[in-house]
Coordinates of C-alpha atoms and ligand atoms in Angstrom, one line a residue:
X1 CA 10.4 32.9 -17.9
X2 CA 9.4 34.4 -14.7
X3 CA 10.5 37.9 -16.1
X4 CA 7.6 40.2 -14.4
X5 CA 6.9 38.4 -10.9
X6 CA 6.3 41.2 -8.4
X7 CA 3.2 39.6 -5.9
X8 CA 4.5 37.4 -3.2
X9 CA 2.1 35.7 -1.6
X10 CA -1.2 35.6 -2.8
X11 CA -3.4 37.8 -1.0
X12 CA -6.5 34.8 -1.0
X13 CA -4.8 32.2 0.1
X14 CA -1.9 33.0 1.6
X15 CA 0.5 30.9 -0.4
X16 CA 3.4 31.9 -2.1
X17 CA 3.1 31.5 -6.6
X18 CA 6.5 31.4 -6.9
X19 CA 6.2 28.0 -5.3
X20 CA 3.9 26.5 -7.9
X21 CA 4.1 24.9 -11.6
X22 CA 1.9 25.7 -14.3
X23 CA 1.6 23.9 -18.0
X24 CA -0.8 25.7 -20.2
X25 CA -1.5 23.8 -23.2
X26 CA -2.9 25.5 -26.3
X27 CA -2.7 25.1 -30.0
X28 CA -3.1 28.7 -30.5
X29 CA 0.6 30.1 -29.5
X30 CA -0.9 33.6 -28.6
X31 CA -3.2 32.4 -26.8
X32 CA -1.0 30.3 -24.4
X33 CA 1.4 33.3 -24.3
X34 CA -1.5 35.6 -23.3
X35 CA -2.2 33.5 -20.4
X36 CA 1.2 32.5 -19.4
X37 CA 2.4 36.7 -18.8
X38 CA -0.9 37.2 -17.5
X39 CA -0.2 34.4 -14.7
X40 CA 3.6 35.1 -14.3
X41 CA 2.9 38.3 -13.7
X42 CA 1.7 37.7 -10.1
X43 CA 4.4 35.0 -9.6
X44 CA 3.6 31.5 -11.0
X45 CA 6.0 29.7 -13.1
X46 CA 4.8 29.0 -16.3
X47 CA 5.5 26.4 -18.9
X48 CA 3.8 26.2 -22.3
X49 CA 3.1 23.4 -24.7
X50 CA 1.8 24.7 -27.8
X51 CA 0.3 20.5 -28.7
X52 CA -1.6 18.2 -27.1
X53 CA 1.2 15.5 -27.4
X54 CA 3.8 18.3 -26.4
X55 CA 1.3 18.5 -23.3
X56 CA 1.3 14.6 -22.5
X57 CA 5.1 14.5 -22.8
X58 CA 5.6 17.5 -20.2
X59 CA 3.0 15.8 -17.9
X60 CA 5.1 12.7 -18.4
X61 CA 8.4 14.1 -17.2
X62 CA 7.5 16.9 -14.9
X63 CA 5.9 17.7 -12.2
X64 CA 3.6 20.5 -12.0
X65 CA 0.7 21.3 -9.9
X66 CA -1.7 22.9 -12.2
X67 CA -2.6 22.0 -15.7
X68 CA -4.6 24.6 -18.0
X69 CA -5.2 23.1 -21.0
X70 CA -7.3 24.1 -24.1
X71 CA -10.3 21.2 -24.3
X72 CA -10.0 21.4 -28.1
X73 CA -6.9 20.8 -30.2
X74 CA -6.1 19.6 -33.6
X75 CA -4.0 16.5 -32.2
X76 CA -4.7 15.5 -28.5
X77 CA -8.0 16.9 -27.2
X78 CA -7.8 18.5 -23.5
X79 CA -9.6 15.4 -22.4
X80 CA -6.7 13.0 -22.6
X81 CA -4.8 15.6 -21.2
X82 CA -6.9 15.4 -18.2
X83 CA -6.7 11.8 -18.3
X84 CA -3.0 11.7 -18.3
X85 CA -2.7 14.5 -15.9
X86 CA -5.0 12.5 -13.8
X87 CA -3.1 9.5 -13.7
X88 CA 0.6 10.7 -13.9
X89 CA 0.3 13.7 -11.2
X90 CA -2.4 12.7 -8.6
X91 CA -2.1 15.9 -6.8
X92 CA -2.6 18.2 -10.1
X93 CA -5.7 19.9 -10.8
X94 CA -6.9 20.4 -14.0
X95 CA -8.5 23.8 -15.9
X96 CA -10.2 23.3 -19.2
X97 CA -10.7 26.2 -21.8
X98 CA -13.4 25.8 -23.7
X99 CA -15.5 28.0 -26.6
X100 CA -19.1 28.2 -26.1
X101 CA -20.1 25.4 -27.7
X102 CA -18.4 23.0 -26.1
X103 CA -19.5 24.1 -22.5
X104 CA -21.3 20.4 -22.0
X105 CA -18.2 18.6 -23.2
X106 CA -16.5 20.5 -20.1
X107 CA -18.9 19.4 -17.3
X108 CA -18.4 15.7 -18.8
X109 CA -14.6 16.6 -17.8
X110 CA -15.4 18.2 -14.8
X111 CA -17.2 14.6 -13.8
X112 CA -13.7 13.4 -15.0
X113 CA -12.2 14.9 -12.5
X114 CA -11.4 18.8 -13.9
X115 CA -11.1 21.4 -11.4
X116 CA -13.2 23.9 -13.7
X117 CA -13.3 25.2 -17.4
X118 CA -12.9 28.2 -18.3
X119 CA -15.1 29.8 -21.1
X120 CA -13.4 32.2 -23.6
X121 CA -12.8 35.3 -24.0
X122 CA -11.2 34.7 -20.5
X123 CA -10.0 37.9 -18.6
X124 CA -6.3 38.5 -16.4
X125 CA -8.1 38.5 -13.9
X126 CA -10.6 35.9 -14.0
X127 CA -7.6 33.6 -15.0
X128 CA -5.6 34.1 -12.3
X129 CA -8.6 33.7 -9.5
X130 CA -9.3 30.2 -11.1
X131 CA -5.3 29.4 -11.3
X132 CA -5.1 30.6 -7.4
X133 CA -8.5 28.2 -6.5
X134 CA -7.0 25.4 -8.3
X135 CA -3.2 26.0 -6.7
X136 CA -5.3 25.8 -3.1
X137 CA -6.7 22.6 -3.9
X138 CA -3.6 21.0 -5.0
X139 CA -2.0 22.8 -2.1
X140 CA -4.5 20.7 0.2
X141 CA -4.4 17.6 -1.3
X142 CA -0.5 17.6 -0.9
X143 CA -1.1 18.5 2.5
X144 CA -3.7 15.5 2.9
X145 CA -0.9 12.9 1.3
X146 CA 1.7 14.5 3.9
X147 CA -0.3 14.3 6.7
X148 CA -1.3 10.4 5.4
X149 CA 2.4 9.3 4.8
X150 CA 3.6 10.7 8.5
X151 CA 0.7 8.6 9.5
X152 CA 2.0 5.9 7.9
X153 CA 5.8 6.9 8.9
X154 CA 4.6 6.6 12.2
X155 CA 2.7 3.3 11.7
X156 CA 4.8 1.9 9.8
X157 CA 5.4 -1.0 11.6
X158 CA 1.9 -1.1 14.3
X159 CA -0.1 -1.2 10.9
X160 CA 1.2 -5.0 10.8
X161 CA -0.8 -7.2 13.0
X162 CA 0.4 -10.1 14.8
X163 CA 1.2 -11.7 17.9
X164 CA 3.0 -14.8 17.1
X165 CA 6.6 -15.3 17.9
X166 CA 7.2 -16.4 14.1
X167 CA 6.5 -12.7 13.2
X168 CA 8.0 -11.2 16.1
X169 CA 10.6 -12.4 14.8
X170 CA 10.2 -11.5 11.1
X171 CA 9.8 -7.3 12.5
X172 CA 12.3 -7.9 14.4
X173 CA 14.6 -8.8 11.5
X174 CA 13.4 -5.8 9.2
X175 CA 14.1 -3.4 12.0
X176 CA 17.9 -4.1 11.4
X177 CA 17.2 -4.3 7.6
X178 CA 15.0 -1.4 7.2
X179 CA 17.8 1.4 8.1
X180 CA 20.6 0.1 5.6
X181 CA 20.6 0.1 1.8
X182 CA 20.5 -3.7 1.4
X183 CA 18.9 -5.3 -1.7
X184 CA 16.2 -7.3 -0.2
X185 CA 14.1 -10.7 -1.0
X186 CA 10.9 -11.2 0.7
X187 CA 9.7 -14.9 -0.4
X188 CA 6.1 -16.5 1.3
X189 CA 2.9 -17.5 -0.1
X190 CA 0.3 -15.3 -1.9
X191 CA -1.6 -13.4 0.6
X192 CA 1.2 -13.7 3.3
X193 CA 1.9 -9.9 3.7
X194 CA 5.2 -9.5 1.5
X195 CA 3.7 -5.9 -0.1
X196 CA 3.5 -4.6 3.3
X197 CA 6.6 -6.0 4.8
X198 CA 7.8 -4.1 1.5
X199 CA 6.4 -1.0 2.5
X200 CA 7.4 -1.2 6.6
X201 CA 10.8 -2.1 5.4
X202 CA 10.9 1.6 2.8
X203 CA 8.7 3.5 5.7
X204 CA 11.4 2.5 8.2
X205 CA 14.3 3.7 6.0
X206 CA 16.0 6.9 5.1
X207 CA 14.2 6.6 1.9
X208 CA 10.8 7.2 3.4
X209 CA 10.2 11.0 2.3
X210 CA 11.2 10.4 -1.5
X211 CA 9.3 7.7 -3.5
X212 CA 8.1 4.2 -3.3
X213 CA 6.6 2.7 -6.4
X214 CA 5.8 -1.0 -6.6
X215 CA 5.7 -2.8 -9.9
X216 CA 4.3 -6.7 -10.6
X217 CA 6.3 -8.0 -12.9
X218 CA 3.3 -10.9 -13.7
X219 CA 0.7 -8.0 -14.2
X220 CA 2.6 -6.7 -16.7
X221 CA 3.0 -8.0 -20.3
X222 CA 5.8 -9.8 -21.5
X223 CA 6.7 -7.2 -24.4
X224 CA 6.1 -4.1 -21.6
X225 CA 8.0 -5.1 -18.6
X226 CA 11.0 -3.3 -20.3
X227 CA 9.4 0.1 -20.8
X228 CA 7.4 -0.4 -17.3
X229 CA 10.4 -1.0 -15.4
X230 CA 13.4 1.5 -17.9
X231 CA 10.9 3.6 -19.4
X232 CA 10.6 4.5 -23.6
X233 CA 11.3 7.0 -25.7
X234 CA 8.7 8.1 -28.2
X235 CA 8.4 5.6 -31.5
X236 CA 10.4 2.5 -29.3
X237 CA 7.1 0.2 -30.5
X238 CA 3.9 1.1 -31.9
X239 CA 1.9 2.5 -28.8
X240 CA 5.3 4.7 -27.8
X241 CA 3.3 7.6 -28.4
X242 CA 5.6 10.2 -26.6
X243 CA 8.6 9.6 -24.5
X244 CA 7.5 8.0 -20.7
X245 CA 9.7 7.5 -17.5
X246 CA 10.0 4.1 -16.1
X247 CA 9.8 2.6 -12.6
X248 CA 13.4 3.0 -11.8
X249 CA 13.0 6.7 -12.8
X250 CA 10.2 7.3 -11.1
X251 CA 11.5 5.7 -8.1
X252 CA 14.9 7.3 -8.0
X253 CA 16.4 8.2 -5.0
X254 CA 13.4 5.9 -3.3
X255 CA 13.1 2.1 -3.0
X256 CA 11.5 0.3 -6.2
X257 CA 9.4 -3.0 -5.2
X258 CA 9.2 -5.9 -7.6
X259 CA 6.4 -7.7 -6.7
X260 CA 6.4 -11.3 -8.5
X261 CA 10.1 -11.1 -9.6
X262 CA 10.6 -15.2 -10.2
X263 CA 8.0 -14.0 -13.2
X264 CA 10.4 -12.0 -15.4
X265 CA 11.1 -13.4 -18.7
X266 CA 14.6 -14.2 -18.7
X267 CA 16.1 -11.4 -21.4
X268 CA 14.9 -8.6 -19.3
X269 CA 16.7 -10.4 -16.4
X270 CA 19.9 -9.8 -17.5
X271 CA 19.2 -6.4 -18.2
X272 CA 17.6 -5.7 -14.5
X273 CA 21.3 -7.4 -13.8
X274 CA 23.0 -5.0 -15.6
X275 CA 21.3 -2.1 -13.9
X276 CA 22.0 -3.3 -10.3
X277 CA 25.9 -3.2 -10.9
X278 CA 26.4 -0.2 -12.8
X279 CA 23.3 1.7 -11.2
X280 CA 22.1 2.7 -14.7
X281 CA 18.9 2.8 -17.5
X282 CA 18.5 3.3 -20.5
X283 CA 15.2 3.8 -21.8
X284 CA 13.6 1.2 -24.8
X285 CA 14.6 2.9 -28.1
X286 CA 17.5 5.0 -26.5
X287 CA 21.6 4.8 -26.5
X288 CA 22.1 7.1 -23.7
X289 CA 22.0 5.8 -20.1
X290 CA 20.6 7.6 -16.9
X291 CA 22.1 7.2 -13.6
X292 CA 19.3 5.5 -11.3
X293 CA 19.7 5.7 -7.3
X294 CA 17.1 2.9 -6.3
X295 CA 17.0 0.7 -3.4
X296 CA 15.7 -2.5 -4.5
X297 CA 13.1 -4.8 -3.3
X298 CA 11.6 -7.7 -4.4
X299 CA 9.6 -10.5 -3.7
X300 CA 8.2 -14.1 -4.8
X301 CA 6.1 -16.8 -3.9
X302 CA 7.7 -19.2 -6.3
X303 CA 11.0 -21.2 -5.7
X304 CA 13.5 -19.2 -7.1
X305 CA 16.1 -21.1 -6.0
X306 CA 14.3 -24.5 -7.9
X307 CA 14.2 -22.0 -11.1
X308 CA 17.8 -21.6 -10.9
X309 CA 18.4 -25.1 -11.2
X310 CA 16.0 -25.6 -13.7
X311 CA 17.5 -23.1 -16.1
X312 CA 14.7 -20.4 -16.1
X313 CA 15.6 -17.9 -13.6
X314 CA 19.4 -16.0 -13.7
X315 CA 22.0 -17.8 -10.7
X316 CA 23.8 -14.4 -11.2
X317 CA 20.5 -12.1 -10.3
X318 CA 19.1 -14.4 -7.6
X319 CA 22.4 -13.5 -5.9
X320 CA 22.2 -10.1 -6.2
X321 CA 18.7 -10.3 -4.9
X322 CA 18.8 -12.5 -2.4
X323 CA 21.7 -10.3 -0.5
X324 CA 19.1 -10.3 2.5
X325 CA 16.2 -12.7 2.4
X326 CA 13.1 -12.1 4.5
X327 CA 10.9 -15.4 4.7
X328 CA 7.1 -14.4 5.5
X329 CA 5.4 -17.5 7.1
X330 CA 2.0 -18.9 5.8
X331 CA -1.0 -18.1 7.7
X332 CA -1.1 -21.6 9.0
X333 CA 2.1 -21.5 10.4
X334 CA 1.4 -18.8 12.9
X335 CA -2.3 -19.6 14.0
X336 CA -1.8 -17.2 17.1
X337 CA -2.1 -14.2 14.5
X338 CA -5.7 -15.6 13.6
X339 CA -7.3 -13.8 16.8
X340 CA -6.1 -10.6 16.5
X341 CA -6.0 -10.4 12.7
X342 CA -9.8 -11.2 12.9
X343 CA -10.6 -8.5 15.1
X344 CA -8.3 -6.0 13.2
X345 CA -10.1 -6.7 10.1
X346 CA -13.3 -7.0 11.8
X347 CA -13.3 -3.6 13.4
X348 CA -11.6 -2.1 10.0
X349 CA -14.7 -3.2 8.1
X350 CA -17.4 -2.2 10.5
X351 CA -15.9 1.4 10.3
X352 CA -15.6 1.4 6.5
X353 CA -19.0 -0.3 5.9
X354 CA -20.9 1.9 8.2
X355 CA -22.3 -1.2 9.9
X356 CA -23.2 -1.6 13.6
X357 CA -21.0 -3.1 16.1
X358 CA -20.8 -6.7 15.8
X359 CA -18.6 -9.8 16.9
X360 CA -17.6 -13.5 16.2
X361 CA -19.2 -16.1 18.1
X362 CA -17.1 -18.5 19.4
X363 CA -17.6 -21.3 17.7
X364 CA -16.6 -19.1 14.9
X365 CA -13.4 -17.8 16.6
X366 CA -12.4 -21.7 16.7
X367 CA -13.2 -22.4 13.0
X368 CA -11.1 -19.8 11.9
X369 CA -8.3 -20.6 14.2
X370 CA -8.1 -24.3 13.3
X371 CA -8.6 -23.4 9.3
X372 CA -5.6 -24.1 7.0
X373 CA -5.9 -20.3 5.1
X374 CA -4.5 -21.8 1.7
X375 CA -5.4 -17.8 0.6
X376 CA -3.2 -16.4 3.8
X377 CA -4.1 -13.3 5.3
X378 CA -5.8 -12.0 1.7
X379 CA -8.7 -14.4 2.3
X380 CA -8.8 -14.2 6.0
X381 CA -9.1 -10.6 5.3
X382 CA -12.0 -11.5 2.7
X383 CA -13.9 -13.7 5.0
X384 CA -14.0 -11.0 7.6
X385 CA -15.6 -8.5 4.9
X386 CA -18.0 -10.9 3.7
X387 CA -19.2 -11.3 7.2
X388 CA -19.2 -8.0 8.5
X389 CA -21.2 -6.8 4.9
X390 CA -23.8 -9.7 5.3
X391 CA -24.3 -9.3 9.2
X392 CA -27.6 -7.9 10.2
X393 CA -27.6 -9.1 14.0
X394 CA -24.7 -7.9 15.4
X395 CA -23.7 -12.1 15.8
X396 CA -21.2 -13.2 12.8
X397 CA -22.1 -16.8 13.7
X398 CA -21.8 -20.1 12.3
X399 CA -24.3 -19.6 10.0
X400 CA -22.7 -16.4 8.5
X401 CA -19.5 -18.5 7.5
X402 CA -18.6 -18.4 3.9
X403 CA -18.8 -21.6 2.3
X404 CA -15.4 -22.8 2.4
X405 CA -15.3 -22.2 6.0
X406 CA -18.9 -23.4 6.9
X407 CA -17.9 -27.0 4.9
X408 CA -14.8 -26.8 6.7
X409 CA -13.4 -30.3 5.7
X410 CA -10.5 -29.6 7.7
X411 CA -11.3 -28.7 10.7
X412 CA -8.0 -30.2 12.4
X413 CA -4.8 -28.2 13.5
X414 CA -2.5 -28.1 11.0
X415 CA 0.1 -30.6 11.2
X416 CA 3.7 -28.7 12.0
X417 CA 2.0 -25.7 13.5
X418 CA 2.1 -24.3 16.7
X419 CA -1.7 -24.8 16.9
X420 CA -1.4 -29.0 17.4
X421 CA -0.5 -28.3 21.1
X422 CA -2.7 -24.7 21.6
X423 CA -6.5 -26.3 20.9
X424 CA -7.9 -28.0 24.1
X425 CA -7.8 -31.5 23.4
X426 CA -10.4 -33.6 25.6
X427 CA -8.6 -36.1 26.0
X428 CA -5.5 -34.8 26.8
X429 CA -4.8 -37.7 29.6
X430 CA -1.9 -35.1 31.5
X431 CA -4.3 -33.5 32.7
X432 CA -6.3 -36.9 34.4
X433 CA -5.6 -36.6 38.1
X434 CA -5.6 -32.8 38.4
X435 CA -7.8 -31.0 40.2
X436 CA -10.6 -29.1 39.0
X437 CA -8.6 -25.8 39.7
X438 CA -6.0 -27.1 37.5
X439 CA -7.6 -27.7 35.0
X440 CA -9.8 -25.0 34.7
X441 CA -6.4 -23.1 35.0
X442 CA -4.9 -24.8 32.2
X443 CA -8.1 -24.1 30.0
X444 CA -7.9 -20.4 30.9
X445 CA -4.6 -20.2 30.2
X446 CA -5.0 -22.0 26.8
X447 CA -7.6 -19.8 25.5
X448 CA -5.5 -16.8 26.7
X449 CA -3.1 -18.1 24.0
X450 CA -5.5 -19.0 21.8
X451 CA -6.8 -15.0 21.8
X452 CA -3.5 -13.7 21.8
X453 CA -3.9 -12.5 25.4
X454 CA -7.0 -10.7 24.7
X455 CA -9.7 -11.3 27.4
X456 CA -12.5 -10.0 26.5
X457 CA -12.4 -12.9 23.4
X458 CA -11.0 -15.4 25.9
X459 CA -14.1 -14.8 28.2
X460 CA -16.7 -15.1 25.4
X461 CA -15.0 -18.6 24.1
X462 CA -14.7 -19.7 27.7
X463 CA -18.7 -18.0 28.1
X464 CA -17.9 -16.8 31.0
X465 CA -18.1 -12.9 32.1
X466 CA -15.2 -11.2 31.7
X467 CA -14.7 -9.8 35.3
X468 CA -14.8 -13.2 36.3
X469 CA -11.9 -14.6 34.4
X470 CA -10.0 -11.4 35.6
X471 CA -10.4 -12.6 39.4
X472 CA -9.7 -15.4 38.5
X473 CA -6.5 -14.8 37.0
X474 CA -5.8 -12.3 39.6
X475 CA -6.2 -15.5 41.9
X476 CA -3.7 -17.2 39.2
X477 CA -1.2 -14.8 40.1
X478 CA -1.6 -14.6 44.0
X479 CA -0.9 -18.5 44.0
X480 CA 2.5 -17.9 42.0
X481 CA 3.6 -15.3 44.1
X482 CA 3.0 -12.3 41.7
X483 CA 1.1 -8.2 42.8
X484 CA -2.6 -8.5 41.9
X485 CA -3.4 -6.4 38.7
X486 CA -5.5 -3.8 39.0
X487 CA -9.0 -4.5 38.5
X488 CA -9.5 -1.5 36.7
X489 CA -7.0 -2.8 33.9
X490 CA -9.2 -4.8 31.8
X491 CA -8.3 -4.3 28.2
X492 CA -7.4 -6.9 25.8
X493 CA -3.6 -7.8 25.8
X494 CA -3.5 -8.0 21.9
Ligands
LIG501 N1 0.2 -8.8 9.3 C1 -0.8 -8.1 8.7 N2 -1.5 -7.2 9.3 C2 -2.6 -6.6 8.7 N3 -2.9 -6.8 7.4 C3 -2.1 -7.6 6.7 C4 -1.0 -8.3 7.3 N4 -0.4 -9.1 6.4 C5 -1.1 -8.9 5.2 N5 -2.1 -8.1 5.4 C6 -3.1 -7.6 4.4 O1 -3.4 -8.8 3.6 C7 -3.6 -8.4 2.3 C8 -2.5 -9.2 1.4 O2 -1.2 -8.7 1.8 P1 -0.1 -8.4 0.7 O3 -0.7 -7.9 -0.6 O4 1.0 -7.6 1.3 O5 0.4 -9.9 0.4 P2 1.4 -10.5 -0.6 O6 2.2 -11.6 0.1 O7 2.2 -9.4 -1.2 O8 0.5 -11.1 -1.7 P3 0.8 -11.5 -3.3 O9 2.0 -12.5 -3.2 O10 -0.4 -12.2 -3.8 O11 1.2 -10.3 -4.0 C9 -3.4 -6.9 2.2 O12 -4.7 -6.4 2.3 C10 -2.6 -6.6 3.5 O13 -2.9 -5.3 3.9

């Protein structure tokens, strides 16, 4: 194809064509073959599709980094194109050519999300500026989702927020999982984290640069979950309108998560089987198989082992699952995550709200920790937002408290949790005979745990400033023996 390349790098923007995928779909053959020689010619490598459906199917299987498509064709119009593009290549940009008349068709496309349109008659050279603008902006969004996923390389595990030893303990046990190839089963509630436990656990692994793609099996139809997860070759059902990869495909060489896997109805079970001992697909409506390289996660908040017994999920699977099990505790099971998942979420929402600084009174703090979270983290996460939208004095107060909270019908520590023994009880009777010291002590001490070590909340729960509680603990630590801190260190522990 590339027969005439003699450019290198291109002179505007300093990238290199040779590097970069074109598809140029047209209907009219010499068209498309006009355009491609015009654009290999200075380096880019060219692919044509001379139909719209020819077009989608390339899109489907490929990866290419500009699309120039024709906006009308007899079959597909350039507008699904677009669509597809859109959706299958997130870093692609898009070029429409269109005739005259159909110049306000394009800027409905470009609202779409096209890079341009090109109007015909198009000239060499007018072509290849718009195909080295569009290989720029491709170029920087792929530099953007680089720069995002080191981020998130890097913060793969800090990006979890906790503080209870119950979770400590869960990190701890996915930083010796994260590194191997283990087939892994996260199980907890709805709303407990399992997604991104899911993602720490690829983030952390020698998998991290290729892809992760996540896939919930109860969002998917029945009659679909086979093509989502194997993929279809065209005329496999009715909508099979041109051969599409599959999660496992997509995924290969990366880690594929199956999000709700106790939902999968029980003949594609066997099948999902299959493909975990002999590490091969085959697509719906093909006889050939595809060697697959996925590491496999999954999780589930129902009681897989309960649907083995009862006959609806596979003993067989669940064992090839379940080859490492990572248990994500409810919310209400680790209250000592409360406090620092509240001001996580709190300062997260200010920033992407463009609100003004605000906080939780106290009295709030202390509904939320003693709340049962039947929603997890999901809803903690919601309250927060609700609050920080609604707030317009800087105090998210009682009075701001959604209604579930504000009702709060169960106000008590949990039974079973470590909360029962963390909330200061007033008539906790060891305390009777102490001296005031002691007790204030104890109280400080409490709501230290309470905050997750963060003082400045401690201080405002306690209403007291928060030099003050410093000296004081400064103090607690003379009387035990211990180097005074220094007084400049006053951040929150969290
Ligand atoms: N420890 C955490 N720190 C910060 N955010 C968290 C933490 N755990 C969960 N979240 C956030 O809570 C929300 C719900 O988490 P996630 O989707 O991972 O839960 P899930 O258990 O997979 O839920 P479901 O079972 O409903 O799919 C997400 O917005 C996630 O980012």
């Amino acid at each position: 194809m590339n027969q005439a390349a003699t450019t290198s790098f291109d002179q505007e923007t300093g990238l290199d064509p040779r590097e970069y995928s074109l598809l140029i779909v047209d209907n009219d053959k010499a068209h498309a073959r006009a355009m491609t020689e015009s654009l290999e010619r200075v380096g880019y490598r060219c692919t044509v599709a001379t139909s719209g459906p020819e077009g989608i199917q390339k899109i489907d299987q490929n990866v290419y980094h500009v699309v120039i498509s024709d906006l009308v064709m007899n079959d597909i119009d350039g507008m699904q194109v677009l669509q597809r593009a859109k959706r299958s290549l997130p870093d692609c940009e898009v070029v429409l050519v269109t005739g005259h008349a159909t110049v306000s068709k394009a800027v409905e496309a470009m609202q779409e999300g096209a890079f341009t349109f090109l109007e015909k008659p198009i000239t060499p050279g007018r072509l290849r500026a718009v195909a080295s603008k569009a290989i720029e902006a491709c170029h920087l969004k792929q530099t953007n989702t680089e720069l995002r996923q080191r981020l998130d390389e890097k913060f793969g595990f800090e990006g979890i927020i906790y503080a209870s030893q119950k979770m400590q303990e869960v990190i701890e046990r996915i930083k010796r999982i994260a590194p191997t190839d283990a087939t892994v089963l996260i199980t907890g509630e709805s709303g407990t984290g399992k997604e991104m436990i899911a993602q720490a656990i690829h983030q952390n692994s020698p998998r991290k640069n290729r892809r992760m793609k996540a896939l919930n099996v109860r969002a998917v139809s029945e009659t679909l979950v086979e093509s989502e997860l194997f993929g279809h070759v065209k005329g496999a059902f009715t909508d099979a309108a041109s051969d599409r990869i599959g999660a496992f495909e997509y995924a290969d060489g990366g880690t594929l998560f199956l999000d709700e896997v106790g939902d999968m109805p029980m003949s594609t079970q066997i099948k999902l089987l299959r493909v975990l001992e002999e590490h091969r697909i085959t697509r719906v409506g093909d006889n050939k198989s595809i060697k697959v390289n996925c590491r496999l996660l999954s999780a589930t908040n129902r009681p897989l082992e309960q649907m083995v017994d009862e006959g609806t999920f596979r003993n067989d699977l669940y064992y090839r699952l379940n080859i490492v099990t990572v248990h994500i505790p409810a919310l209400r099971e680790r209250p000592d995550d409360v406090v620092p998942l509240m001001d996580h979420f709190r300062k997260m929402f200010i920033k992407r709200h463009g609100k003004s600084p605000c906080s939780f009174a106290p009295a709030v703090t202390r509904r939320f920790y003693s709340y049962s979270w039947p929603g997890n983290i999901r809803q903690l996460r919601n309250f927060v937002e609700t609050m920080v939208v609604l707030d317009t004095d800087g105090v998210l107060d009682l009075n701001d408290l959604p209604p579930e909270l504000s009702e709060a019908s169960d106000l008590s520590p949990t039974t079973g949790s470590e909360s029962a023994d963390l909330l200061p009880s007033a008539g906790d009777s060891s305390l009777i005979g102490r001296t005031m010291n002691d007790i204030e002590r104890w109280a400080i001490e409490e709501t230290l745990r309470l905050t997750a070590g963060n003082r400045d909340e401690a201080a405002k729960i306690l209403s007291i400033g928060a030099r003050t509680l410093y000296r004081k603990l400064d103090k607690y630590k003379q009387e035990d023996g211990d180097a005074p801190e220094e007084p400049e260190d006053d951040t929150p522990a969290t």
